[in-house]
PDB file of C-alpha atoms in Angstrom:
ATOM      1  CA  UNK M   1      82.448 106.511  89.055  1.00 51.00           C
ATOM      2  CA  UNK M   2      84.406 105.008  86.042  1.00 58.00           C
ATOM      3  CA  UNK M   3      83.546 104.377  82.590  1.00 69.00           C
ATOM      4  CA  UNK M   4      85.697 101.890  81.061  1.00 59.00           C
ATOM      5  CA  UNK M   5      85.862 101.870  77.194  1.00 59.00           C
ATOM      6  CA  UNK M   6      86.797  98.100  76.160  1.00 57.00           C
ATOM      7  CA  UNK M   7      88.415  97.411  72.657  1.00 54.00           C
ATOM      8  CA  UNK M   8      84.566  96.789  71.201  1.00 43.00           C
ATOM      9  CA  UNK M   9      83.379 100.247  72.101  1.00 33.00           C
ATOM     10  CA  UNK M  10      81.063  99.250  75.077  1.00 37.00           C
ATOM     11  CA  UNK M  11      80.905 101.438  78.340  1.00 32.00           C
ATOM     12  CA  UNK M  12      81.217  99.888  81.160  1.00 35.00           C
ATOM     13  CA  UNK M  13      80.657 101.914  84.612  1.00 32.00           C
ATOM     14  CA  UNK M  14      82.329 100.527  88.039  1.00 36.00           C
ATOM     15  CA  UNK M  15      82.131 101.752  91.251  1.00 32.00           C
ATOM     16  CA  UNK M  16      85.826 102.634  92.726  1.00 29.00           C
ATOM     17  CA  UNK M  17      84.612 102.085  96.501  1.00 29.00           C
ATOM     18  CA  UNK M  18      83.485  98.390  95.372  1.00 32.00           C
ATOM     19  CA  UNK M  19      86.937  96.394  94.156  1.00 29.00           C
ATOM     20  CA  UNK M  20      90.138  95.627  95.532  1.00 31.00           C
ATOM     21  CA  UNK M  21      93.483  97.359  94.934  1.00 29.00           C
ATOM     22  CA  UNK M  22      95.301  96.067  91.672  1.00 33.00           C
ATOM     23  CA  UNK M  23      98.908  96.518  90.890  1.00 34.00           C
ATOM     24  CA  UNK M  24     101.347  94.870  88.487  1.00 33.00           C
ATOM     25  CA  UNK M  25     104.990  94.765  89.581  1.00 35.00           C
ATOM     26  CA  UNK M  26     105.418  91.793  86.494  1.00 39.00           C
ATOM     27  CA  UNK M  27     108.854  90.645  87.254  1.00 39.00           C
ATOM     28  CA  UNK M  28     109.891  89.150  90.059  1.00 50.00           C
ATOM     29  CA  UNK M  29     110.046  91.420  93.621  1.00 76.00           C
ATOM     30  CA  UNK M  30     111.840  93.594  91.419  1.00 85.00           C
ATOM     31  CA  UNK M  31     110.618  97.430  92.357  1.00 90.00           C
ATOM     32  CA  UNK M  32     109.626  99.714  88.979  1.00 91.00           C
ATOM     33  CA  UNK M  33     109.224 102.822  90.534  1.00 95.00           C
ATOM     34  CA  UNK M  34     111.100 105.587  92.412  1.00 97.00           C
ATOM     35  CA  UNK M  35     111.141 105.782  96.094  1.00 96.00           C
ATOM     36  CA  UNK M  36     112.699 109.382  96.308  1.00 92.00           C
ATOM     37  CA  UNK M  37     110.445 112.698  97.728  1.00 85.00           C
ATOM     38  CA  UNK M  38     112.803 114.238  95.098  1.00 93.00           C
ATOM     39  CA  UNK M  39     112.520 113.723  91.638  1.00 96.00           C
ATOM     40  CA  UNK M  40     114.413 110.813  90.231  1.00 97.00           C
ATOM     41  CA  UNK M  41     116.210 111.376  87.218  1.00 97.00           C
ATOM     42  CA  UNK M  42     118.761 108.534  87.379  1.00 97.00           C
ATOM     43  CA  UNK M  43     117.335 105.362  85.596  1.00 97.00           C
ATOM     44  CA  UNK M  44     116.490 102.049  87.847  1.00 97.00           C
ATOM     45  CA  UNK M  45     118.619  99.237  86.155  1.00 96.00           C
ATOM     46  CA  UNK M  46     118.059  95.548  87.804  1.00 92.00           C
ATOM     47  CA  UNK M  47     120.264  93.157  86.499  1.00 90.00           C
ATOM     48  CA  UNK M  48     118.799  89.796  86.657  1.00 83.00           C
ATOM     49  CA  UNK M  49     120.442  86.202  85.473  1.00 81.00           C
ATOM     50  CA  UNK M  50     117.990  85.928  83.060  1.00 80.00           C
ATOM     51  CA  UNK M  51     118.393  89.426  81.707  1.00 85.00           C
ATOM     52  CA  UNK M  52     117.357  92.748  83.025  1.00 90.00           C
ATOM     53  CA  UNK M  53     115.402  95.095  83.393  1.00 90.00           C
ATOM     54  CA  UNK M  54     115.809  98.974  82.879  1.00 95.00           C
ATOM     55  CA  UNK M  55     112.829 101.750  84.037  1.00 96.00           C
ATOM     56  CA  UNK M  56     113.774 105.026  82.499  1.00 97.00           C
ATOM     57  CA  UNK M  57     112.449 108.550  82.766  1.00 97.00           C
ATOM     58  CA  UNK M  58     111.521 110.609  79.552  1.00 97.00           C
ATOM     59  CA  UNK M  59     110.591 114.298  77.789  1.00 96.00           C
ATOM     60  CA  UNK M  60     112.315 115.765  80.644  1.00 96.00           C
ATOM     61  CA  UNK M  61     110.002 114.224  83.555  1.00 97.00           C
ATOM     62  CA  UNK M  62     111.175 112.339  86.664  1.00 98.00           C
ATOM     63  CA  UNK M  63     110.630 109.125  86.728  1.00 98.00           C
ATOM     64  CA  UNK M  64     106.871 107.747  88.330  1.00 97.00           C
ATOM     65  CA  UNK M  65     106.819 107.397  92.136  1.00 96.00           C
ATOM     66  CA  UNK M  66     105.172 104.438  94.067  1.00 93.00           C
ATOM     67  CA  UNK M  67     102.931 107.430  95.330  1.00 94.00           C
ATOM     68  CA  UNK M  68     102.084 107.457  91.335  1.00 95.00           C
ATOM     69  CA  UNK M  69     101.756 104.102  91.514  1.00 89.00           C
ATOM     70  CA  UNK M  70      98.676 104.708  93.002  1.00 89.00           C
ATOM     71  CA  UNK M  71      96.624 105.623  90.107  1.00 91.00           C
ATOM     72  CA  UNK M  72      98.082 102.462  88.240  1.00 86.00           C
ATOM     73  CA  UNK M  73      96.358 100.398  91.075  1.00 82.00           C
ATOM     74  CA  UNK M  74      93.330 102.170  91.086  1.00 84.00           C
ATOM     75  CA  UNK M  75      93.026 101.802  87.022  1.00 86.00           C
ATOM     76  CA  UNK M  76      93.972  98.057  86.919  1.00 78.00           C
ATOM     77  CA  UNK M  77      90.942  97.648  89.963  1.00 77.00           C
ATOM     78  CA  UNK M  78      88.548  98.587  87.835  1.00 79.00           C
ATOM     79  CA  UNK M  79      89.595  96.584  84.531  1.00 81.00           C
ATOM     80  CA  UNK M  80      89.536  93.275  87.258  1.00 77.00           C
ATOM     81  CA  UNK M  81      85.760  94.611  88.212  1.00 76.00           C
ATOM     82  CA  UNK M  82      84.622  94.759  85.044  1.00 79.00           C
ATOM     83  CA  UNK M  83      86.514  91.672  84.426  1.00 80.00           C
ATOM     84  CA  UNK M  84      84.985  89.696  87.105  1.00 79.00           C
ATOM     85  CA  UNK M  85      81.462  90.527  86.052  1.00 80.00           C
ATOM     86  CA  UNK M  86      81.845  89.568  82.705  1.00 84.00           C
ATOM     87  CA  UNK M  87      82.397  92.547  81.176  1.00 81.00           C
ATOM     88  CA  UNK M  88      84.650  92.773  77.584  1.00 81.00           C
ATOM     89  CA  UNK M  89      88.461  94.492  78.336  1.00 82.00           C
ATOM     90  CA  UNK M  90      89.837  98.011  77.101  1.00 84.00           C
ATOM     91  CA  UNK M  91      92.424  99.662  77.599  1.00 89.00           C
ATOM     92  CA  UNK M  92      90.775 102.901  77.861  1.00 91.00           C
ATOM     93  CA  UNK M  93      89.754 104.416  81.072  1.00 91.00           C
ATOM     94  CA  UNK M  94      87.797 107.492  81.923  1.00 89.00           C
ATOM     95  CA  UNK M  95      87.833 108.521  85.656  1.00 90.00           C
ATOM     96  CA  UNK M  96      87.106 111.324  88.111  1.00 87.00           C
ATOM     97  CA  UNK M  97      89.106 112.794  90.531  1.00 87.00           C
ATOM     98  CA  UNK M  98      86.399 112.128  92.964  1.00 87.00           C
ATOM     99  CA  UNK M  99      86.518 108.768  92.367  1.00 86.00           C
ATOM    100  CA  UNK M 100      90.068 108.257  92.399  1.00 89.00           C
ATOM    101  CA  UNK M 101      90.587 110.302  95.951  1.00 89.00           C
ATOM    102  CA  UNK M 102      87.678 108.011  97.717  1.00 85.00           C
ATOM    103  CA  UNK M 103      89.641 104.911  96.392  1.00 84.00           C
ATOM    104  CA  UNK M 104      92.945 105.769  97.788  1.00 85.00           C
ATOM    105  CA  UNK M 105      90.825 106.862 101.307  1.00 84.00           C
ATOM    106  CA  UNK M 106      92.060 110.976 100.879  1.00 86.00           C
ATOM    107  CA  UNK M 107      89.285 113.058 102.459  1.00 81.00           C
ATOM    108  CA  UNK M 108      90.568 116.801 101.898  1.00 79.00           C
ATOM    109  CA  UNK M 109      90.437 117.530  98.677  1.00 81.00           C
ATOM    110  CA  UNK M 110      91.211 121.034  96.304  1.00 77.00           C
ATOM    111  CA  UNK M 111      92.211 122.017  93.446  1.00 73.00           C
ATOM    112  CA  UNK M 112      95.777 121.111  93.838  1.00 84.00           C
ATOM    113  CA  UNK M 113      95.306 117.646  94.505  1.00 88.00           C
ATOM    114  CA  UNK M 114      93.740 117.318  90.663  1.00 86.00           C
ATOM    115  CA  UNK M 115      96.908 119.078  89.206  1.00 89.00           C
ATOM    116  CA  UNK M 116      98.863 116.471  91.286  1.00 93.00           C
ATOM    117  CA  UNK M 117      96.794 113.900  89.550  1.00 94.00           C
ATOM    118  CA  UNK M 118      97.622 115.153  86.441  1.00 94.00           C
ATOM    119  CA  UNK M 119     101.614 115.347  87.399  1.00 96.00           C
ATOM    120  CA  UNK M 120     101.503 111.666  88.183  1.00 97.00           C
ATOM    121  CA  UNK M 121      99.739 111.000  84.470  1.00 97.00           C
ATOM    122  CA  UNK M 122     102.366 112.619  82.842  1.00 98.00           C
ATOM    123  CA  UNK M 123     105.142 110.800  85.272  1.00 98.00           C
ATOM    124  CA  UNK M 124     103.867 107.699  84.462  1.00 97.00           C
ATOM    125  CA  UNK M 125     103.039 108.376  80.793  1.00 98.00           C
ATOM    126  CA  UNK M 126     107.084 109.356  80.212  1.00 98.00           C
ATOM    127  CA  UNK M 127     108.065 106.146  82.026  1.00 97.00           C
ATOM    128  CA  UNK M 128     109.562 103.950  79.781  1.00 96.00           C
ATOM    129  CA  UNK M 129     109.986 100.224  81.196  1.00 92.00           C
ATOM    130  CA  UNK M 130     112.341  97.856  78.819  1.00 92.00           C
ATOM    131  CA  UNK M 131     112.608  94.346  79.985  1.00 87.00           C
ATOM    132  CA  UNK M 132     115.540  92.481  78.141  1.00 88.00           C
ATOM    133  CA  UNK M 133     114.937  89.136  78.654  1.00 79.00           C
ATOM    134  CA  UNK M 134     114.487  86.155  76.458  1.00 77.00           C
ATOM    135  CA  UNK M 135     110.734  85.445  76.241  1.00 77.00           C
ATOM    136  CA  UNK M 136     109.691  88.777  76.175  1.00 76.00           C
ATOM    137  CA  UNK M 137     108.880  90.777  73.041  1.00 77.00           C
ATOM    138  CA  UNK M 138     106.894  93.352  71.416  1.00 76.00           C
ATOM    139  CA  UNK M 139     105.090  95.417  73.636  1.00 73.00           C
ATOM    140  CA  UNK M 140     105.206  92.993  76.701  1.00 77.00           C
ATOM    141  CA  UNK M 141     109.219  94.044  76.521  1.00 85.00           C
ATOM    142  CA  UNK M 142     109.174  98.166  75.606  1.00 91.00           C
ATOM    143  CA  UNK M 143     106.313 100.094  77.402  1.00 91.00           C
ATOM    144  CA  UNK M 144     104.814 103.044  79.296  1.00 95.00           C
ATOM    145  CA  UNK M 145     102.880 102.947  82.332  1.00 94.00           C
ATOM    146  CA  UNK M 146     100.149 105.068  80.538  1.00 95.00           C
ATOM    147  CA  UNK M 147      99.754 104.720  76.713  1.00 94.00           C
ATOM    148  CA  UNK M 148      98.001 107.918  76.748  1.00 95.00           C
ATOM    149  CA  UNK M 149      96.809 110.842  79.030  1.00 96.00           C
ATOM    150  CA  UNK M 150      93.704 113.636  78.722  1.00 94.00           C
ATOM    151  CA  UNK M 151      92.272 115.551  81.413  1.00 88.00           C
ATOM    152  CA  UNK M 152      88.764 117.278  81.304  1.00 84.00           C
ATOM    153  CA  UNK M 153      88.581 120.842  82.052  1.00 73.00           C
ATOM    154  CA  UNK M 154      85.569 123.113  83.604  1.00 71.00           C
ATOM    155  CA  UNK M 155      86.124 126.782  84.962  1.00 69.00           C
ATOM    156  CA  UNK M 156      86.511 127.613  88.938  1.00 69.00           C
ATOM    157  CA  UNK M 157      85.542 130.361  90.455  1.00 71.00           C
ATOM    158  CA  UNK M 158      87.910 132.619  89.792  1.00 74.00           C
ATOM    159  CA  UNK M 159      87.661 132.037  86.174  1.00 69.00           C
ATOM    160  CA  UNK M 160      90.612 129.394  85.910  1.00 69.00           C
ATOM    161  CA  UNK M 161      91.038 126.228  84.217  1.00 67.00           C
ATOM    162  CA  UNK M 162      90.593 123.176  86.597  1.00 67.00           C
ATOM    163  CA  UNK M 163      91.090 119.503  85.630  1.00 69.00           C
ATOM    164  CA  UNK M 164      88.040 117.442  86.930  1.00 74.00           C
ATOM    165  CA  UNK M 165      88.411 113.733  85.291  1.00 87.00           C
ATOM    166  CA  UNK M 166      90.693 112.034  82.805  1.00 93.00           C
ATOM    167  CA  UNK M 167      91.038 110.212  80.197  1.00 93.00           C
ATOM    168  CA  UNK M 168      94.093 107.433  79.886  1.00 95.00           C
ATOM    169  CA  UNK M 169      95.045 104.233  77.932  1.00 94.00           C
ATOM    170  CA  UNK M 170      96.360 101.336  79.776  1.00 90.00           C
ATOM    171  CA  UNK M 171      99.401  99.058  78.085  1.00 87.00           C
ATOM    172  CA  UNK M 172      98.626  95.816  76.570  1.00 85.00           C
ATOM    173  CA  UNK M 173     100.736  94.489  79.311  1.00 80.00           C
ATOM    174  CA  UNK M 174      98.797  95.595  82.272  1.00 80.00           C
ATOM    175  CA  UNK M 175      95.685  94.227  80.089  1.00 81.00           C
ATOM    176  CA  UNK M 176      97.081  90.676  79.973  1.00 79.00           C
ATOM    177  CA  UNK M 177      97.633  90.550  83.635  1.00 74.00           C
ATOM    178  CA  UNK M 178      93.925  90.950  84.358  1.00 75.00           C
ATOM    179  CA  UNK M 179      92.832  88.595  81.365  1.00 78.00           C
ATOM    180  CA  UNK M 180      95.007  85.997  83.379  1.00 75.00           C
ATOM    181  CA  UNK M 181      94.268  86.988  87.208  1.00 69.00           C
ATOM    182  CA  UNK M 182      96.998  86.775  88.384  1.00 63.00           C
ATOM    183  CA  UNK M 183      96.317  88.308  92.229  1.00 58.00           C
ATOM    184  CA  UNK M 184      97.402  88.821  95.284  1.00 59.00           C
ATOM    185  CA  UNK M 185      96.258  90.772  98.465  1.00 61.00           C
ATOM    186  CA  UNK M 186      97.179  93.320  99.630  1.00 71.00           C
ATOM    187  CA  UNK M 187      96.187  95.133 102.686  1.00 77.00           C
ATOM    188  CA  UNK M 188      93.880  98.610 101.973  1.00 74.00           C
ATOM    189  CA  UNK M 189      95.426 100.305 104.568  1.00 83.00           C
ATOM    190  CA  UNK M 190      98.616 100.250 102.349  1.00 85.00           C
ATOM    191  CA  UNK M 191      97.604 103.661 101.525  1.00 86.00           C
ATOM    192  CA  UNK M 192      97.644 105.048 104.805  1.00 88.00           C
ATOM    193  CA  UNK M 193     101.884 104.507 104.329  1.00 90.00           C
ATOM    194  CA  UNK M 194     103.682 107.634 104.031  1.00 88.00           C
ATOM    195  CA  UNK M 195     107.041 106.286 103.644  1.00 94.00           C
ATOM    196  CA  UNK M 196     107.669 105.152 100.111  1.00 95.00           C
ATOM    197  CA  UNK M 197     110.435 102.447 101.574  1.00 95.00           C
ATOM    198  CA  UNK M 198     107.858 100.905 103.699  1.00 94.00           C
ATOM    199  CA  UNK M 199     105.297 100.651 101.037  1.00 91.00           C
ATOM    200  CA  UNK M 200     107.815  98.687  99.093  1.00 91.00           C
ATOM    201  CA  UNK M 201     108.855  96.661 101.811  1.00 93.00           C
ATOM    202  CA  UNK M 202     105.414  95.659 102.504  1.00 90.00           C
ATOM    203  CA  UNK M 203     104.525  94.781  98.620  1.00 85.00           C
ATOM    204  CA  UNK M 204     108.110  92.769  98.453  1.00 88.00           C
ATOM    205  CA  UNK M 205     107.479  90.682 101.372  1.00 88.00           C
ATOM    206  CA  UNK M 206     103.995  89.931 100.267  1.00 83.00           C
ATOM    207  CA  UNK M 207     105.471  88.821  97.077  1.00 81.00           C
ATOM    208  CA  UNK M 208     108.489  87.411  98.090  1.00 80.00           C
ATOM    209  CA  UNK M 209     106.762  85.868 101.210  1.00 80.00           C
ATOM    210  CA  UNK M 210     103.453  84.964 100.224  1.00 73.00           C
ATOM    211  CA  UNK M 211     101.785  82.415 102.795  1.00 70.00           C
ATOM    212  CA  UNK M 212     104.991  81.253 104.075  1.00 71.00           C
ATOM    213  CA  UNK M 213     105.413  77.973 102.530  1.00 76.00           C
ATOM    214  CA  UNK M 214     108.968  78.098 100.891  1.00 77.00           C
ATOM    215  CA  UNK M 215     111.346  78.771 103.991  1.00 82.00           C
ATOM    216  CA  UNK M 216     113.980  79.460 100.917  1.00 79.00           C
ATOM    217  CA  UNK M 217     111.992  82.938 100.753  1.00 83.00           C
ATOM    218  CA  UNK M 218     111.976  84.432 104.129  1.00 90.00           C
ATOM    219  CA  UNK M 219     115.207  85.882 105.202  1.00 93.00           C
ATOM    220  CA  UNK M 220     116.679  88.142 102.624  1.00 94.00           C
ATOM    221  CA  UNK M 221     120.338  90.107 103.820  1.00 96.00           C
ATOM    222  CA  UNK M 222     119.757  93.644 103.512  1.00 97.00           C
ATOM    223  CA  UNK M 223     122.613  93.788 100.380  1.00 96.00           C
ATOM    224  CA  UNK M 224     119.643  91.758  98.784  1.00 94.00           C
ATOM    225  CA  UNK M 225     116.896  94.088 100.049  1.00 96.00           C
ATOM    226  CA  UNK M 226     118.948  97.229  98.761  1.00 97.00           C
ATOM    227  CA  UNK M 227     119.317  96.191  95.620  1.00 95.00           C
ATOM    228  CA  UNK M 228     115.752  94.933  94.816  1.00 94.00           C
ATOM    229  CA  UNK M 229     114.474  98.046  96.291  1.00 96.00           C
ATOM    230  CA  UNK M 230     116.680 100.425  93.893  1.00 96.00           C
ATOM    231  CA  UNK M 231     116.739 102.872  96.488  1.00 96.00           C
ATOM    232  CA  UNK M 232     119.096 105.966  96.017  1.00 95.00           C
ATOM    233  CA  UNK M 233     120.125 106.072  99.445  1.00 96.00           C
ATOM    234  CA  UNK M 234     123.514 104.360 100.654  1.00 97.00           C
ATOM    235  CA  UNK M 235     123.272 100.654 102.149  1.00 97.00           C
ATOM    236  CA  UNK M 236     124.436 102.123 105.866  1.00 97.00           C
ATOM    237  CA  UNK M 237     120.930 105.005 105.518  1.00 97.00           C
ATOM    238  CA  UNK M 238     118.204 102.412 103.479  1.00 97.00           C
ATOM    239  CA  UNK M 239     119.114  99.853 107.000  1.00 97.00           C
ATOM    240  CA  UNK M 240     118.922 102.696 109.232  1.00 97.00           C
ATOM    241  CA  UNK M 241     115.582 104.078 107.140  1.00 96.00           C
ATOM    242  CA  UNK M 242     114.026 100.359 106.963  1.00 97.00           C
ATOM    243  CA  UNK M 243     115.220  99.946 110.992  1.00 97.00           C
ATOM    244  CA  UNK M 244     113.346 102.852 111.759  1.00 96.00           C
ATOM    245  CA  UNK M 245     109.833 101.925 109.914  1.00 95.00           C
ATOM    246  CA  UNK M 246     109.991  98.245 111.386  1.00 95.00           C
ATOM    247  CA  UNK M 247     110.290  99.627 114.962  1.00 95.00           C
ATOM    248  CA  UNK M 248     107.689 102.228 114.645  1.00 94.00           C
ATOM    249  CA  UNK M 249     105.318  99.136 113.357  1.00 92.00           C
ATOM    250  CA  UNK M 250     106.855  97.152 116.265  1.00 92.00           C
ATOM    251  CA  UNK M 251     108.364  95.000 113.410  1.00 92.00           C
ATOM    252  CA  UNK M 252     105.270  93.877 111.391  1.00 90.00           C
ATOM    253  CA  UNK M 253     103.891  94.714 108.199  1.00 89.00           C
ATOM    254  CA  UNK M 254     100.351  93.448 108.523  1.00 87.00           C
ATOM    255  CA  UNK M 255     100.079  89.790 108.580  1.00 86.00           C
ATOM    256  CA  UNK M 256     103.955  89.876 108.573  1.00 90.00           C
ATOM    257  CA  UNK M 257     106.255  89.636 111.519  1.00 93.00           C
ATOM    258  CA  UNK M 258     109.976  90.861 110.960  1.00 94.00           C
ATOM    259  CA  UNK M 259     112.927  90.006 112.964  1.00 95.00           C
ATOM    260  CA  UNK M 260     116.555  90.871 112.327  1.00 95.00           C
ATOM    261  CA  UNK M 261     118.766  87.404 111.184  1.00 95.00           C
ATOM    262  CA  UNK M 262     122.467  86.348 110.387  1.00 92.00           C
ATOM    263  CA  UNK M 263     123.344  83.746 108.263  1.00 91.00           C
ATOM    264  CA  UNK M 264     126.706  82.973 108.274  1.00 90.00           C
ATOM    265  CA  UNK M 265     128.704  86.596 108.597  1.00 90.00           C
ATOM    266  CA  UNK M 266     125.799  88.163 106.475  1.00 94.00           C
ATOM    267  CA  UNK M 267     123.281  90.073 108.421  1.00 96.00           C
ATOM    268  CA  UNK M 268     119.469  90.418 107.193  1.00 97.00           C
ATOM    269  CA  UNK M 269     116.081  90.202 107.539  1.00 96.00           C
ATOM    270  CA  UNK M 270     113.815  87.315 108.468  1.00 95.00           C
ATOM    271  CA  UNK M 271     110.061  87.585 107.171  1.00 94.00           C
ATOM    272  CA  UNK M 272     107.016  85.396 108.369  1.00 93.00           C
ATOM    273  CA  UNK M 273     103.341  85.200 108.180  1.00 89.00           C
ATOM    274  CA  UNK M 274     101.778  85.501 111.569  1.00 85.00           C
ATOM    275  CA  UNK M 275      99.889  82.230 112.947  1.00 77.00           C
ATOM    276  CA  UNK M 276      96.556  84.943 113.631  1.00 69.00           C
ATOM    277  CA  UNK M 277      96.892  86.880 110.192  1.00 65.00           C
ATOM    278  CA  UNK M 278      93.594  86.702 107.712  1.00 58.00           C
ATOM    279  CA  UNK M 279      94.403  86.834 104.298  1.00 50.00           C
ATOM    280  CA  UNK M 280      91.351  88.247 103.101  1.00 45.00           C
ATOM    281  CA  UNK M 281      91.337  88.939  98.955  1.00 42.00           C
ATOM    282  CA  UNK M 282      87.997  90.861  99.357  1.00 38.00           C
ATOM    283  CA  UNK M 283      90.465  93.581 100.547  1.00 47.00           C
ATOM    284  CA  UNK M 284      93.320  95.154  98.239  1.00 47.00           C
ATOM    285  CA  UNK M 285      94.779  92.632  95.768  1.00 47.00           C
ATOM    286  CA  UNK M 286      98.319  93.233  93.669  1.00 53.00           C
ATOM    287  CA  UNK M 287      98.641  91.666  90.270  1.00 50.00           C
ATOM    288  CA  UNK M 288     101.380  88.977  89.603  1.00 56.00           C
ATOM    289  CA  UNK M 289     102.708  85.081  89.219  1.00 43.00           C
ATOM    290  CA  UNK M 290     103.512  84.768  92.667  1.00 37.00           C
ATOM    291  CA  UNK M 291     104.853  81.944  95.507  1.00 36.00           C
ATOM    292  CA  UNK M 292     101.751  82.562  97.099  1.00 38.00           C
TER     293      UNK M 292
END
């Protein structure tokens, strides 16, 4: 369970097991987060023509992963629940581990998955996103993922500290989105993705894609795809990596089919929604202005 803590003081409890994913990836099909196994020192810079945008690691942490992303969704879900029955909006959140593992579908569970809960807290409380771009001020242009992180302790049995829920504070930022529902799906088997560049992938051509109506959006050359995805791997490995992935998933991402293209001499990718695919937002939904 989760007890949300709105601005007027009220508790609020929501189930994690009854709401749809929610993620905010605000700008564009820009990605905010590190797609490394290995910690990520090195700052994501996207230069945009209307400014750009700069995701930096603090305090001597990596930068958050998409795998941290995670929690982000799972917070944001149940602001949108809360939302969605009327409920006022907070920024603080109080959740269990428990609660957090059932939402993101992981079954075996110890000890060390809390402290890797905790990790991603303080990854994505030391993640400093600055967005440099006219319109955009005050704290909607200089955040952190997480305003603020606690964790609740009891004793195991060996007489050692173990972290069993936590306590975190939400941006103003990531409050606005829900206040203006601003939603997409997603599909809930996103979690079951282990490879962090197919998890983007699939979140970029959703955005990017949508339902298909703007042809302009579809192919994309994989210089294009590179950049977006600020991946620290070379152009030659990130179209080998991405080659891979699409083959293994007989080149769809859900309701998405995928076919190599050329335009002109540059060589890419071609995205469309399948005639038989269901969009169903009862599913997993991702926060944003979108195409779609």
């Amino acid at each position: 369970m989760v007890r949300i803590v709105p601005d007027q003081l009220d508790l609020f409890i929501a189930d994690a097991l009854d709401i749809a994913v929610k993620g905010d990836v605000s700008i564009g099909a820009e990605n905010f987060f590190s797609l490394s196994k290995k910690p990520r020192y090195e700052p994501i810079v996207h230069q945009l023509p209307k400014g750009k945008i700069s995701i930096r690691p603090t305090a001597g942490n990596a930068l958050a992963t998409v795998y941290d992303e995670d929690i982000l969704l799972f917070l944001i879900s149940q602001l949108v629940h809360g939302a969605d029955k009327g409920q006022p909006l907070g920024k603080t959140i109080y959740f269990s581990g428990i609660s957090f593992f059932k939402f993101v579908r992981k079954n075996k569970i110890g000890g060390k998955n809390y402290e890797e809960i905790w990790e991603a807290l303080q990854r994505l409380k030391t993640t400093y996103v600055e967005l440099e771009m006219d319109g955009v001020e005050g704290s909607d242009a200089k955040f952190n993922w997480l305003s603020y992180i606690e964790k609740d302790w009891i004793k195991n049995k060996k007489g050692e500290k173990q972290a069993v829920g936590f306590k975190v504070e939400i941006p103003t930022r990531l409050v606005k989105a829900v206040e203006a529902r601003r939603v997409l799906t997603l599909n809930h088997d996103y979690f079951r993705m282990r490879s962090p560049i197919e998890r983007w992938l699939y979140r970029f051509v959703r955005k990017s894609v949508g339902r298909a109506k703007n042809e302009n959006f579809k192919y994309w050359s994989w210089e294009n795809l590179h950049r977006k995805s600020a991946s620290t791997d070379s152009l030659s490995m990130f179209r080998k990596t991405t080659r891979a992935i699409l083959k293994r998933s007989d080149y769809r991402l859900f309701q998405y089919t995928v076919e190599e293209a050329q335009r002109g001499l540059e060589k890419g990718l071609y995205f469309d929604l399948s005639p038989y695919a269901v969009l169903d937002r009862s599913k997993t939904l991702m926060i944003d202005g979108t195409r779609d």
